[in-house]
Amino acid sequence: MAIDRSVSDLYRYLRQQRERYGDTLYVDEEVIRETELAAQGLTEENGEVTEAWKTARTLEHLYDLIHDCRKCPLAETRTKFVFGVGDPQADIVLIGEAPGADEDRQGEPFVGRAGQLLTKILEAVDLSREDVFICNILKCRPPNNRDPLPGEVEQCEPYLHKQLELLKPRIMLALGRIAAQTLLRTNDSLTKLRAGVHAYQGIPLVVTYHPAALLRNPNWKRPTWEDVQKFRRMYDELRNADLP
Ligand code: URA
Ligand code: URA
C-alpha cells in the first residue's frame, strides 16, 4: 500500500539523516509532502494530485486502496465492502446491482441463494465462477436491499470503471433490470434491454434477468437460458475473431 511504503521510506530516510547529521533534522520537502498526501489517500502523478486509488496498477492494489471507502452513507451500515471476485485476467465480467445480506456478511458477491443459481447458470454455458470476474455496481449493501440511490452510484461507479480498466474484459453480462438501467442510464424495459447488445465503457454488454428474479418467477428461467446462450456465442465469436 502506498501509505505503508511512504511511511517506511520516511523512517529509512530519518535514520540515514541521523547517521549523517546527528539529531538535527533536515527533512526533504518532497518527502514531507508525499507523506502528508498519502495520509489523505492522495498521490502526485505527473505533477497532479489525484486520489491514490486512481493510480492502482493491479486489482489487489485497488482493493487495498478502496476497501475502507467512506464516500457515501452506506459505509456506516455495511459489514463488508464487496469488491468483487474471480480471475483478474478474466475476459468476462458479470455485474449485479449491489450486495445483499449474505454478500455483506461474507464480503463476496453472489454467494446467497441467487448466487448459487448464478453458478448453475454459468455452468449451463460451460463457465465457472473462477473463469469470470463477478462484481456489483455498488460495493456496499443498501439497507433492506433498497435500490441504489443516484448519489451512491455517482460515488461508487468510478471504482467499477477502474476495475474494468484493469481487467479489460471482452464482454460483460448485466444481471437484472436495475443493474442494466443503472449502467446504461435508461428507463427502457428489461424486455427491450435483453433484446439488444449494448456498450458500457466501450465493452459489449448483454443483459439478462437477475437470478433472484428467477427464484421468484421460474418462468423466466427459459429466456435467461436463451440469453446466456446468446452471450456465450458472442463471447466465442469475439475470441475467434482474434485467432490468426
Ligand atoms: N444481488 C446482486 O445484485 N448482487 C449480489 O452480489 C447479490 C445479490
Ligand atoms: N425485475 C428485476 O429487477 N430484475 C429482473 O431480472 C426481473 C424483474
CSV table of N, CA and C in Angstrom, one decimal, residues 172-181 184 186-198 205-211 213-214 217 219-231 233-234:
chain,number,residue,atom,x,y,z
A,172,MET,N,-19.4,-8.2,-21.2
A,172,MET,CA,-20.0,-8.1,-19.9
A,172,MET,C,-21.4,-8.6,-19.9
A,173,LEU,N,-21.9,-9.1,-18.8
A,173,LEU,CA,-23.3,-9.5,-18.6
A,173,LEU,C,-23.9,-8.8,-17.5
A,174,ALA,N,-24.9,-8.0,-17.7
A,174,ALA,CA,-25.6,-7.3,-16.6
A,174,ALA,C,-26.7,-8.1,-16.1
A,175,LEU,N,-26.8,-8.3,-14.8
A,175,LEU,CA,-27.8,-9.1,-14.2
A,175,LEU,C,-28.9,-8.3,-13.6
A,176,GLY,N,-30.1,-8.3,-14.3
A,176,GLY,CA,-31.3,-7.7,-13.8
A,176,GLY,C,-31.5,-6.3,-14.4
A,177,ARG,N,-32.8,-5.9,-14.2
A,177,ARG,CA,-33.3,-4.7,-14.7
A,177,ARG,C,-32.5,-3.5,-14.1
A,178,ILE,N,-32.4,-3.5,-12.8
A,178,ILE,CA,-31.8,-2.3,-12.1
A,178,ILE,C,-30.3,-2.1,-12.5
A,179,ALA,N,-29.6,-3.3,-12.5
A,179,ALA,CA,-28.2,-3.2,-12.9
A,179,ALA,C,-28.1,-2.6,-14.4
A,180,ALA,N,-28.9,-3.1,-15.3
A,180,ALA,CA,-28.8,-2.7,-16.7
A,180,ALA,C,-29.2,-1.3,-16.8
A,181,GLN,N,-30.3,-0.9,-16.2
A,181,GLN,CA,-30.8,0.5,-16.4
A,181,GLN,C,-29.8,1.5,-15.7
A,184,LEU,N,-26.7,1.7,-18.0
A,184,LEU,CA,-26.9,2.3,-19.3
A,184,LEU,C,-27.7,3.6,-19.3
A,186,THR,N,-30.8,4.4,-18.5
A,186,THR,CA,-32.0,4.4,-19.3
A,186,THR,C,-33.1,3.8,-18.4
A,187,ASN,N,-34.4,4.1,-18.9
A,187,ASN,CA,-35.5,3.5,-18.2
A,187,ASN,C,-36.2,2.5,-19.1
A,188,ASP,N,-35.5,2.1,-20.1
A,188,ASP,CA,-36.0,1.0,-21.0
A,188,ASP,C,-36.4,-0.2,-20.2
A,189,SER,N,-37.3,-1.0,-20.7
A,189,SER,CA,-37.8,-2.2,-20.0
A,189,SER,C,-36.7,-3.3,-20.1
A,190,LEU,N,-36.8,-4.2,-19.2
A,190,LEU,CA,-35.8,-5.3,-19.3
A,190,LEU,C,-36.0,-6.1,-20.6
A,191,THR,N,-37.2,-6.2,-21.0
A,191,THR,CA,-37.5,-6.9,-22.3
A,191,THR,C,-36.7,-6.3,-23.5
A,192,LYS,N,-36.9,-4.9,-23.5
A,192,LYS,CA,-36.2,-4.2,-24.6
A,192,LYS,C,-34.6,-4.3,-24.4
A,193,LEU,N,-34.2,-4.2,-23.2
A,193,LEU,CA,-32.7,-4.2,-22.9
A,193,LEU,C,-32.1,-5.6,-23.3
A,194,ARG,N,-32.9,-6.7,-23.0
A,194,ARG,CA,-32.4,-8.0,-23.3
A,194,ARG,C,-32.3,-8.3,-24.8
A,195,ALA,N,-33.1,-7.6,-25.5
A,195,ALA,CA,-33.2,-7.8,-27.0
A,195,ALA,C,-31.9,-7.3,-27.7
A,196,GLY,N,-31.2,-6.3,-27.1
A,196,GLY,CA,-30.1,-5.7,-27.8
A,196,GLY,C,-28.7,-6.1,-27.2
A,197,VAL,N,-27.7,-5.6,-27.9
A,197,VAL,CA,-26.4,-5.7,-27.4
A,197,VAL,C,-25.9,-4.2,-27.2
A,198,HIS,N,-25.4,-3.9,-26.0
A,198,HIS,CA,-25.1,-2.5,-25.6
A,198,HIS,C,-23.6,-2.4,-25.5
A,205,LEU,N,-22.0,-5.3,-23.9
A,205,LEU,CA,-22.8,-5.6,-22.7
A,205,LEU,C,-24.1,-6.3,-23.1
A,206,VAL,N,-24.3,-7.5,-22.6
A,206,VAL,CA,-25.6,-8.2,-22.8
A,206,VAL,C,-26.3,-8.1,-21.4
A,207,VAL,N,-27.6,-8.2,-21.5
A,207,VAL,CA,-28.5,-8.0,-20.3
A,207,VAL,C,-29.4,-9.3,-20.2
A,208,THR,N,-29.5,-9.7,-19.0
A,208,THR,CA,-30.4,-10.8,-18.7
A,208,THR,C,-31.1,-10.6,-17.4
A,209,TYR,N,-32.0,-11.5,-17.0
A,209,TYR,CA,-32.7,-11.4,-15.7
A,209,TYR,C,-31.7,-11.6,-14.6
A,210,HIS,N,-32.2,-11.0,-13.4
A,210,HIS,CA,-31.4,-11.2,-12.2
A,210,HIS,C,-31.7,-12.6,-11.6
A,211,PRO,N,-30.7,-13.4,-11.2
A,211,PRO,CA,-31.0,-14.7,-10.7
A,211,PRO,C,-32.0,-14.7,-9.5
A,213,ALA,N,-34.6,-12.9,-9.4
A,213,ALA,CA,-35.9,-12.8,-10.1
A,213,ALA,C,-36.4,-14.2,-10.5
A,214,LEU,N,-35.4,-15.0,-11.0
A,214,LEU,CA,-35.7,-16.4,-11.4
A,214,LEU,C,-36.2,-17.2,-10.2
A,217,ASN,N,-39.8,-16.1,-10.0
A,217,ASN,CA,-40.6,-16.5,-11.2
A,217,ASN,C,-39.8,-17.5,-12.1
A,219,ASN,N,-40.7,-19.0,-14.5
A,219,ASN,CA,-41.0,-18.9,-16.0
A,219,ASN,C,-39.9,-18.1,-16.7
A,220,TRP,N,-39.1,-17.4,-15.9
A,220,TRP,CA,-38.0,-16.6,-16.6
A,220,TRP,C,-36.7,-17.4,-16.8
A,221,LYS,N,-36.8,-18.6,-16.3
A,221,LYS,CA,-35.5,-19.4,-16.5
A,221,LYS,C,-35.2,-19.7,-17.9
A,222,ARG,N,-36.3,-20.0,-18.7
A,222,ARG,CA,-36.1,-20.4,-20.1
A,222,ARG,C,-35.5,-19.2,-20.9
A,223,PRO,N,-36.1,-18.0,-20.8
A,223,PRO,CA,-35.5,-16.8,-21.5
A,223,PRO,C,-34.1,-16.5,-21.0
A,224,THR,N,-33.8,-16.7,-19.7
A,224,THR,CA,-32.5,-16.5,-19.2
A,224,THR,C,-31.5,-17.4,-19.9
A,225,TRP,N,-31.9,-18.7,-20.0
A,225,TRP,CA,-31.1,-19.7,-20.6
A,225,TRP,C,-30.7,-19.3,-22.1
A,226,GLU,N,-31.8,-18.7,-22.8
A,226,GLU,CA,-31.5,-18.2,-24.1
A,226,GLU,C,-30.6,-17.1,-24.2
A,227,ASP,N,-30.7,-16.2,-23.2
A,227,ASP,CA,-29.8,-15.0,-23.1
A,227,ASP,C,-28.4,-15.4,-22.9
A,228,VAL,N,-28.2,-16.4,-22.0
A,228,VAL,CA,-26.8,-16.8,-21.8
A,228,VAL,C,-26.2,-17.6,-22.9
A,229,GLN,N,-27.0,-18.3,-23.6
A,229,GLN,CA,-26.6,-19.0,-24.8
A,229,GLN,C,-26.1,-17.9,-25.9
A,230,LYS,N,-26.9,-16.9,-26.0
A,230,LYS,CA,-26.5,-15.8,-26.9
A,230,LYS,C,-25.2,-15.2,-26.5
A,231,PHE,N,-25.1,-15.0,-25.2
A,231,PHE,CA,-23.9,-14.4,-24.6
A,231,PHE,C,-22.7,-15.2,-24.9
A,233,ARG,N,-22.3,-17.4,-27.3
A,233,ARG,CA,-22.0,-17.4,-28.7
A,233,ARG,C,-21.2,-16.1,-29.0
A,234,MET,N,-21.7,-15.0,-28.5
A,234,MET,CA,-21.0,-13.7,-28.8
A,234,MET,C,-19.5,-13.8,-28.3
